[in-house]
Short mmCIF file of C-alpha atoms and ligand atoms in Angstrom, two decimals:
data_model
loop_
_atom_site.label_atom_id
_atom_site.label_comp_id
_atom_site.label_asym_id
_atom_site.label_seq_id
_atom_site.Cartn_x
_atom_site.Cartn_y
_atom_site.Cartn_z
CA MET A 230 128.11 106.90 68.88
CA SER A 231 131.19 105.80 70.83
CA SER A 232 130.85 104.25 74.28
CA GLN A 233 132.59 107.42 75.61
CA SER A 234 129.70 109.62 74.50
CA THR A 235 127.99 111.50 77.35
CA LYS A 236 124.51 111.18 75.83
CA TYR A 237 122.28 108.59 74.23
CA SER A 238 122.22 108.98 70.42
CA SER A 239 119.72 111.47 69.06
CA VAL A 240 117.75 108.53 67.57
CA ILE A 241 117.36 106.90 71.00
CA ILE A 242 116.55 110.23 72.67
CA GLY A 243 113.99 111.05 69.95
CA LEU A 244 112.36 107.62 70.16
CA HIS A 245 112.25 107.78 73.98
CA TRP A 246 110.38 111.09 74.16
CA LEU A 247 108.15 110.18 71.22
CA SER A 248 107.22 106.99 73.14
CA LEU A 249 106.29 109.13 76.15
CA ILE A 250 103.97 111.27 73.99
CA LEU A 251 102.42 108.17 72.41
CA MET A 252 101.99 106.50 75.80
CA VAL A 253 100.11 109.56 77.12
CA LEU A 254 97.85 109.48 74.03
CA VAL A 255 97.28 105.70 74.39
CA TYR A 256 96.05 106.25 77.97
CA LEU A 257 94.09 109.43 77.17
CA SER A 258 92.25 107.87 74.23
CA MET A 259 90.90 104.91 76.22
CA GLU A 260 90.40 106.70 79.57
CA SER A 261 88.36 109.40 77.78
CA ARG A 262 85.85 106.89 76.36
CA SER A 263 83.57 107.29 79.39
CA LEU A 264 82.94 110.92 78.32
CA PHE A 265 81.01 109.58 75.34
CA GLU A 266 77.79 107.57 75.17
CA ARG A 267 78.02 103.84 74.55
CA GLY A 268 77.59 103.09 70.85
CA SER A 269 78.29 106.71 69.81
CA ASP A 270 80.65 107.48 66.89
CA ALA A 271 82.86 109.57 69.18
CA ARG A 272 83.32 106.64 71.59
CA ASP A 273 84.14 104.29 68.71
CA LEU A 274 86.64 106.85 67.40
CA VAL A 275 88.60 107.20 70.65
CA LYS A 276 88.70 103.41 70.97
CA ALA A 277 89.93 103.07 67.38
CA LEU A 278 92.57 105.69 68.17
CA HIS A 279 93.65 103.62 71.21
CA TYR A 280 94.29 100.59 69.01
CA SER A 281 96.18 102.48 66.28
CA LEU A 282 98.25 104.52 68.74
CA ALA A 283 99.22 101.44 70.75
CA LEU A 284 100.25 99.55 67.60
CA THR A 285 102.31 102.58 66.54
CA LEU A 286 103.99 102.36 69.96
CA LEU A 287 104.79 98.73 69.18
CA LEU A 288 106.53 99.74 65.93
CA LEU A 289 108.43 102.47 67.71
CA THR A 290 109.47 100.06 70.46
CA GLY A 291 110.80 97.68 67.77
CA PHE A 292 113.00 100.46 66.35
CA ARG A 293 114.00 101.44 69.84
CA VAL A 294 115.12 97.97 70.87
CA LEU A 295 117.11 97.75 67.61
CA ALA A 296 118.72 101.15 68.24
CA ARG A 297 119.57 100.14 71.83
CA LEU A 298 121.14 96.89 70.65
CA LEU A 299 123.34 98.81 68.18
CA ASP A 300 124.25 101.60 70.60
CA LYS A 301 125.80 101.24 74.06
CA ALA A 302 124.30 103.31 76.88
CA PRO A 303 126.63 106.20 77.82
CA PRO A 304 128.21 105.87 81.29
CA ILE A 305 126.55 107.45 84.33
CA VAL A 306 128.81 109.89 86.20
CA PRO A 307 129.42 109.39 89.09
CA SER A 308 129.04 105.66 88.48
CA PRO A 309 126.33 103.84 90.49
CA THR A 310 127.14 100.50 92.16
CA MET A 311 127.01 97.39 90.00
CA LEU A 312 123.88 96.28 91.90
CA ALA A 313 122.12 99.60 91.17
CA GLN A 314 123.06 99.33 87.48
CA ARG A 315 121.69 95.78 87.32
CA LEU A 316 118.44 96.84 89.02
CA THR A 317 118.08 99.76 86.59
CA GLY A 318 118.60 97.42 83.62
CA LEU A 319 116.01 95.08 85.09
CA GLY A 320 113.60 98.02 85.51
CA HIS A 321 114.01 98.99 81.84
CA LEU A 322 113.45 95.38 80.76
CA LEU A 323 110.31 95.36 82.89
CA ILE A 324 109.01 98.48 81.08
CA TYR A 325 109.68 96.88 77.68
CA GLY A 326 108.07 93.59 78.80
CA TRP A 327 105.05 95.40 80.24
CA MET A 328 104.53 97.40 77.02
CA LEU A 329 104.76 94.32 74.82
CA GLY A 330 102.52 92.35 77.20
CA MET A 331 99.88 95.11 77.20
CA ILE A 332 99.86 95.35 73.41
CA LEU A 333 99.63 91.58 72.96
CA LEU A 334 96.83 91.34 75.56
CA GLY A 335 94.83 94.13 73.87
CA TYR A 336 95.27 92.50 70.46
CA LEU A 337 94.20 89.11 71.89
CA VAL A 338 91.11 90.61 73.55
CA LEU A 339 89.88 92.06 70.25
CA SER A 340 90.71 88.80 68.44
CA LEU A 341 88.83 86.67 70.99
CA GLU A 342 85.86 89.05 70.75
CA GLY A 343 85.93 88.66 66.95
CA HIS A 344 86.16 92.46 66.86
CA ASP A 345 87.63 93.62 63.53
CA PHE A 346 89.80 96.70 63.91
CA GLN A 347 92.18 98.82 61.88
CA PHE A 348 95.67 100.26 62.09
CA TRP A 349 95.23 103.80 60.76
CA GLY A 350 92.74 102.50 58.18
CA LEU A 351 94.46 99.18 57.38
CA SER A 352 92.63 96.01 58.41
CA VAL A 353 94.49 94.02 61.06
CA PRO A 354 94.16 90.20 60.90
CA LEU A 355 92.68 88.67 64.07
CA LEU A 356 94.89 86.17 65.89
CA THR A 357 92.30 83.67 67.19
CA GLY A 358 88.75 82.40 66.95
CA GLU A 359 86.00 83.80 69.23
CA ASP A 360 85.89 83.01 72.94
CA SER A 361 84.05 85.74 74.84
CA GLU A 362 84.73 84.29 78.30
CA LEU A 363 88.51 84.26 77.75
CA ALA A 364 88.22 87.71 76.14
CA HIS A 365 86.61 89.04 79.35
CA GLN A 366 89.30 87.49 81.53
CA LEU A 367 92.13 88.90 79.40
CA GLU A 368 90.42 92.30 79.29
CA ASP A 369 90.48 92.33 83.09
CA VAL A 370 94.21 91.50 83.02
CA HIS A 371 94.76 94.28 80.43
CA LYS A 372 92.92 96.77 82.66
CA LEU A 373 94.93 95.66 85.70
CA GLY A 374 98.10 96.06 83.60
CA ALA A 375 96.98 99.58 82.68
CA THR A 376 96.76 100.50 86.38
CA LEU A 377 100.16 98.89 87.01
CA GLY A 378 101.54 101.03 84.16
CA TYR A 379 100.79 104.24 86.04
CA TYR A 380 103.01 103.04 88.89
CA LEU A 381 105.69 101.60 86.59
CA ILE A 382 106.08 104.71 84.40
CA GLY A 383 105.55 107.02 87.40
CA GLY A 384 108.24 105.14 89.35
CA HIS A 385 110.57 105.30 86.33
CA ALA A 386 110.11 109.09 85.99
CA LEU A 387 110.59 109.55 89.77
CA MET A 388 113.83 107.53 89.65
CA ALA A 389 115.07 109.77 86.81
CA LEU A 390 114.26 112.86 88.91
CA TRP A 391 115.93 111.31 91.97
CA HIS A 392 119.11 110.73 89.94
CA HIS A 393 118.99 114.36 88.83
CA TYR A 394 118.06 116.18 92.04
CA GLY A 395 119.02 113.62 94.72
CA ARG A 396 122.09 111.84 93.45
CA LYS A 397 123.02 114.73 91.13
CA ASP A 398 124.41 112.49 88.41
CA ASN A 399 124.06 112.77 84.61
CA THR A 400 121.36 110.07 84.17
CA LEU A 401 118.66 112.50 83.02
CA TYR A 402 121.08 114.69 81.01
CA ARG A 403 121.93 111.62 78.92
CA MET A 404 118.31 111.47 77.79
CA LEU A 405 117.84 115.22 77.16
CA PRO A 406 118.63 116.51 73.66
CA LEU A 407 120.08 119.94 74.53
CA ALA A 408 121.12 120.06 78.21
CA LYS A 409 124.82 119.79 79.10
CA PHE A 410 126.07 118.12 82.28
CA LYS A 411 128.65 119.88 84.44
CA SER A 412 130.36 117.50 86.87
CA GLY A 413 129.80 118.47 90.53
CA GLU A 414 126.65 120.47 89.67
C1 LIG B 10 101.04 99.88 76.04
C2 LIG B 10 99.90 99.65 75.41
C3 LIG B 10 98.53 99.84 76.00
C4 LIG B 10 98.13 100.52 77.13
C5 LIG B 10 98.98 101.31 78.11
C6 LIG B 10 96.69 100.37 77.22
C7 LIG B 10 95.91 100.96 78.20
C8 LIG B 10 94.56 100.77 78.33
C9 LIG B 10 93.71 101.43 79.30
C10 LIG B 10 94.17 102.51 80.29
C11 LIG B 10 92.47 100.91 79.18
C12 LIG B 10 91.23 101.28 80.02
C13 LIG B 10 91.31 100.48 81.31
C14 LIG B 10 90.11 100.65 82.22
O1 LIG B 10 89.07 101.17 81.81
O2 LIG B 10 90.22 100.21 83.38
C15 LIG B 10 92.50 99.95 78.10
C16 LIG B 10 91.41 99.21 77.66
C17 LIG B 10 91.42 98.47 76.50
N1 LIG B 10 92.45 98.32 75.62
FE1 LIG B 10 94.35 98.98 75.87
N2 LIG B 10 96.25 99.60 76.17
C18 LIG B 10 97.34 99.28 75.40
C19 LIG B 10 97.32 98.56 74.22
C20 LIG B 10 96.19 98.06 73.60
C21 LIG B 10 96.13 97.43 72.30
C22 LIG B 10 97.32 97.22 71.33
C23 LIG B 10 94.84 97.05 72.09
C24 LIG B 10 94.22 96.36 70.91
C25 LIG B 10 94.75 96.35 69.70
C26 LIG B 10 94.09 97.43 73.27
C27 LIG B 10 92.75 97.15 73.47
C28 LIG B 10 92.04 97.52 74.58
C29 LIG B 10 90.65 97.11 74.82
C30 LIG B 10 89.80 96.21 73.91
C31 LIG B 10 90.26 97.71 76.03
C32 LIG B 10 88.87 97.62 76.70
C33 LIG B 10 87.97 98.59 76.02
C34 LIG B 10 86.60 98.72 76.65
O3 LIG B 10 86.45 98.60 77.87
O4 LIG B 10 85.67 98.97 75.89
N3 LIG B 10 94.93 98.07 74.15
N4 LIG B 10 93.78 99.88 77.60
C1 LIG B 11 108.50 112.03 82.30
C2 LIG B 11 108.68 110.77 82.00
C3 LIG B 11 110.02 110.10 81.79
C4 LIG B 11 111.29 110.46 82.23
C5 LIG B 11 111.69 111.66 83.08
C6 LIG B 11 112.20 109.45 81.72
C7 LIG B 11 113.57 109.48 81.89
C8 LIG B 11 114.43 108.52 81.44
C9 LIG B 11 115.88 108.55 81.58
C10 LIG B 11 116.66 109.65 82.27
C11 LIG B 11 116.38 107.43 81.04
C12 LIG B 11 117.86 106.98 81.00
C13 LIG B 11 118.05 106.04 82.18
C14 LIG B 11 119.36 105.28 82.14
O1 LIG B 11 120.00 105.20 81.10
O2 LIG B 11 119.74 104.72 83.20
C15 LIG B 11 115.26 106.65 80.54
C16 LIG B 11 115.37 105.43 79.92
C17 LIG B 11 114.30 104.66 79.54
N1 LIG B 11 112.98 105.05 79.54
FE1 LIG B 11 112.24 106.78 80.25
N2 LIG B 11 111.48 108.51 81.03
C18 LIG B 11 110.16 108.88 81.04
C19 LIG B 11 109.12 108.22 80.44
C20 LIG B 11 109.23 106.98 79.85
C21 LIG B 11 108.13 106.27 79.23
C22 LIG B 11 106.68 106.78 79.10
C23 LIG B 11 108.62 105.08 78.81
C24 LIG B 11 107.88 103.98 78.11
C25 LIG B 11 107.25 104.21 77.00
C26 LIG B 11 110.03 105.04 79.14
C27 LIG B 11 110.87 103.98 78.90
C28 LIG B 11 112.23 103.99 79.09
C29 LIG B 11 113.11 102.87 78.79
C30 LIG B 11 112.68 101.50 78.28
C31 LIG B 11 114.42 103.31 79.06
C32 LIG B 11 115.72 102.50 78.92
C33 LIG B 11 116.56 103.09 77.83
C34 LIG B 11 116.11 102.65 76.49
O3 LIG B 11 116.12 101.45 76.25
O4 LIG B 11 115.72 103.50 75.65
N3 LIG B 11 110.37 106.21 79.75
N4 LIG B 11 114.09 107.34 80.78
#
C-alpha cells in the first residue's frame, strides 16, 4: 500500500475486526462462567476457552503490529492537528499495551497458581513456580484491568464514531473494507 492510499490495507482491516470479535469472545467466555456451577465441566470449558481465545488474540496482535510497522497509516482528511494525531497514536499504543499487559497478567496468574492449561489442546509451559498469595494479587489486577478495558475499548469506539458523525472525517472509512469516503459528506 502506498502512503497515498485512502484506506488501511485489507490485512490490517481484517486483523482489526477479527481482533474485535476475539475480544468480545474473550470477555464473554470469562464473564459467562458465573452461569455455571463451580467445579462443573461447563465452567471449566468456558475458562479454558478464555485462555485459548486470549492467546489467539496475542498471536493476532503480533501479526498486527508487524503489519502496522510495514504499512503506513493512510492520512485522515481533513487532517487533525498534530497534537490530536499524537494523542490518537498514544491512545492506540495504550490499547496495545493494555492487551499485552492483560495477557501477560493472566498467564502469570495461572503459572503462580501452578494451574496447567492448554492452547487449543496444546500444553502451555508455566512461567513461574507456585505462589498463591502473589497469584491472588495479580488476579485482582487482571480483573481491574478487565474493567478498565470496557472504558478503553468503549472510548476508542466512541472516538471513531465522533470522527465519523461529529468531525465528519474519513477516520472510520479507513478501517471499513467496503465503504467509500466522499469529501464534504
Ligand atoms: C486481553 C486479554 C484478556 C482479557 C480482556 C481478559 C478479561 C478477563 C475478564 C473479564 C475476567 C473476569 C473478571 C472478573 O470476574 O471480574 C478475567 C478473569 C481471568 N482471566 Fe482473563 N483476560 C485476558 C487474558 C487472559 C489470559 C491470556 C489468561 C491466561 C492464560 C487469563 C486468565 C484469567 C484468569 C485466571 C481469570 C480469573 C478466573 C477466575 O476468577 O476463576 N486471562 N479475564
Ligand atoms: C466497535 C468497535 C471499534 C471501532 C468502531 C473501531 C474503530 C477504529 C478505527 C476507525 C481505527 C482507525 C483509527 C485511526 O487510524 O486513527 C481503529 C484503529 C485501531 N483500533 Fe479499533 N475499533 C473498534 C474496536 C477495537 C478493538 C476491540 C480493539 C482492540 C482489540 C481495537 C484496537 C485498535 C488499534 C490498536 C488501532 C490502531 C490501528 C492499528 O494499529 O491497527 N479497536 N479502530
